[in-house]
């Protein structure tokens, strides 16, 4: 009998998979997606009397989490600039209470010439079915370097654990003189963790995990993540948001931060700031000078969502910065000081800073406004709600469909090659972007937070210039930050971005609050339709995967054409 699973007082004592970034793999290492029992904050989900009763009789216990290579977050993938990724992903998911199919997206990697390896359900690949089926992702980074991540792009699966960091190092990093240490020990991941799997819009997170560890309110005092430093050294911390929903205000007590990278793009070093706000999917490289007294200091990741927002007592939303020579103890409790926050509009690219197009508001070849709304339980962009088609868009193209026949028609925007595209994205209703107070009712039917929901939009296949940030009233054509995830701000705020259509393929543009994507907050850009197949030779294994998936679902096949 597994009595240890029944007694709540012993949950924090379970022998569980490693929950830190102590595992690193290379760009050709295999990845296995499987179900495990984890309690990163000391709570083993689900915690229900019915399952406790079953445990007395040693019946199967639902695992209710999905992870990569047995750990959460998944292993850090370490690569060098110019490396070829060649990763076989095997699906061994077995828990029917959560999603069984899977796919992997390599967030921030442009997939030039390999749009078939991009990963999103309904767009560029068929999902990998369970029961040991595999798919081989093979692609080049084509000179990209910086901080990236990978995650499932099937349903809301990554919220249940299929996510992990990627760092592509550059031996000729232009910022190399600003720091002494940049290795796997200086990667910091932020994650929101939920009580139940299959997260739906509006579900409140139970805890914040920093490098896979955290505590929930009034929960057990499980170990927190520790980041070790030596006095006098300068560190490059790679802050990577693996968040499903929450954005975080990240800070380290009594230490200033200098930003040198945003979403895989080197930036001009900023002035010193106390904190950065980081949205789901975003990444920052932060220079920290370990110049304080030898001691322990709180690392804080303050989420925007209740019940966790502004809670730090007993180490909630926290980790520890520990100087060499300091005692292995937690810092005393303290409230966070007033923080000077980084403004996105203060970020500027280090290389080729000018935005594409002419330096005027109407200086693009293609201009489109997207208005975000919420009706009937679904998000809409310009009155259309994205629903992943049964046949991925790339498969439709391969099967011989014309551009005008691609489905879903209302969520597809066609773009010509080598044009400057300008997009304005804004929310037009307080339902789509509510200002929520304590006790106020959300359309998603739960009690939430004192905040405005801000949708962070991610574009696959490109980085873009943010010529107008949501936190600014001015346009910048000279040197706007270049990145791949941008917040569009709250109600009546907006962001404007530009990019060049130099990468043929179907690329999804979506809110990276994953439950929002699952209820329609996305469009797909079909870029240079006529050259997609010519520019992206599709391997036989990709076609075979679609056949395997179709058979697993007993769906009618869409026969690919050579």
Short mmCIF file of N, CA and C in Angstrom, two decimals, residues 29-35 67-69 87-93 100-104 128-137 162:
data_model
loop_
_atom_site.label_atom_id
_atom_site.label_comp_id
_atom_site.label_asym_id
_atom_site.label_seq_id
_atom_site.Cartn_x
_atom_site.Cartn_y
_atom_site.Cartn_z
N UNK A 29 20.58 15.39 -28.52
CA UNK A 29 20.14 14.41 -27.52
C UNK A 29 18.66 14.10 -27.70
N UNK A 30 18.26 12.86 -27.50
CA UNK A 30 16.84 12.51 -27.63
C UNK A 30 16.01 13.06 -26.48
N UNK A 31 14.72 13.25 -26.72
CA UNK A 31 13.80 13.73 -25.71
C UNK A 31 12.61 12.78 -25.63
N UNK A 32 12.24 12.40 -24.42
CA UNK A 32 11.09 11.54 -24.20
C UNK A 32 10.05 12.29 -23.39
N UNK A 33 8.83 12.32 -23.90
CA UNK A 33 7.72 12.96 -23.20
C UNK A 33 6.95 11.88 -22.46
N UNK A 34 6.83 12.02 -21.15
CA UNK A 34 6.16 10.99 -20.35
C UNK A 34 5.45 11.62 -19.18
N UNK A 35 4.66 10.81 -18.49
CA UNK A 35 3.94 11.26 -17.30
C UNK A 35 4.73 10.87 -16.06
N UNK A 67 6.14 15.64 -18.69
CA UNK A 67 7.45 16.27 -18.62
C UNK A 67 8.37 15.72 -19.70
N UNK A 68 9.53 16.34 -19.81
CA UNK A 68 10.56 15.93 -20.77
C UNK A 68 11.69 15.25 -20.02
N UNK A 69 12.02 14.05 -20.43
CA UNK A 69 13.13 13.28 -19.84
C UNK A 69 13.00 13.14 -18.32
N UNK A 87 16.98 16.29 -33.05
CA UNK A 87 16.38 15.80 -31.81
C UNK A 87 15.22 14.87 -32.14
N UNK A 88 15.30 13.64 -31.68
CA UNK A 88 14.20 12.70 -31.81
C UNK A 88 13.33 12.78 -30.56
N UNK A 89 12.07 13.12 -30.74
CA UNK A 89 11.12 13.24 -29.64
C UNK A 89 10.21 12.02 -29.65
N UNK A 90 10.17 11.30 -28.54
CA UNK A 90 9.35 10.10 -28.41
C UNK A 90 8.23 10.36 -27.41
N UNK A 91 7.03 10.00 -27.80
CA UNK A 91 5.85 10.24 -26.97
C UNK A 91 5.49 8.97 -26.21
N UNK A 92 5.72 8.99 -24.90
CA UNK A 92 5.36 7.87 -24.03
C UNK A 92 4.32 8.29 -22.99
N UNK A 93 3.49 9.25 -23.34
CA UNK A 93 2.43 9.68 -22.45
C UNK A 93 1.38 8.58 -22.31
N UNK A 100 -2.77 13.41 -24.58
CA UNK A 100 -1.83 12.33 -24.89
C UNK A 100 -0.99 12.62 -26.13
N UNK A 101 -1.53 13.30 -27.13
CA UNK A 101 -0.73 13.67 -28.30
C UNK A 101 0.21 14.81 -27.92
N UNK A 102 1.25 15.01 -28.73
CA UNK A 102 2.20 16.07 -28.40
C UNK A 102 2.87 16.59 -29.66
N UNK A 103 3.55 17.72 -29.51
CA UNK A 103 4.45 18.27 -30.53
C UNK A 103 5.37 19.25 -29.80
N UNK A 104 6.49 19.57 -30.39
CA UNK A 104 7.46 20.46 -29.74
C UNK A 104 7.74 21.67 -30.64
N UNK A 128 2.41 14.14 -32.59
CA UNK A 128 3.03 12.83 -32.36
C UNK A 128 2.09 12.03 -31.46
N UNK A 129 1.55 10.91 -31.92
CA UNK A 129 0.65 10.13 -31.07
C UNK A 129 1.44 9.43 -29.95
N UNK A 130 0.73 8.96 -28.92
CA UNK A 130 1.39 8.25 -27.82
C UNK A 130 1.74 6.82 -28.23
N UNK A 131 2.04 6.00 -27.25
CA UNK A 131 2.41 4.59 -27.43
C UNK A 131 3.77 4.44 -28.09
N UNK A 132 4.68 5.37 -27.79
CA UNK A 132 6.05 5.22 -28.25
C UNK A 132 6.35 5.75 -29.63
N UNK A 133 5.42 6.45 -30.25
CA UNK A 133 5.70 7.03 -31.56
C UNK A 133 6.68 8.19 -31.42
N UNK A 134 7.49 8.38 -32.47
CA UNK A 134 8.57 9.38 -32.44
C UNK A 134 8.52 10.26 -33.66
N UNK A 135 9.18 11.41 -33.54
CA UNK A 135 9.40 12.29 -34.69
C UNK A 135 10.75 12.94 -34.52
N UNK A 136 11.47 13.07 -35.62
CA UNK A 136 12.82 13.63 -35.62
C UNK A 136 12.78 15.07 -36.12
N UNK A 137 13.12 15.99 -35.25
CA UNK A 137 13.23 17.41 -35.60
C UNK A 137 14.69 17.69 -35.98
N UNK A 162 5.54 20.22 -20.11
CA UNK A 162 6.39 19.94 -21.27
C UNK A 162 7.02 21.24 -21.74
#
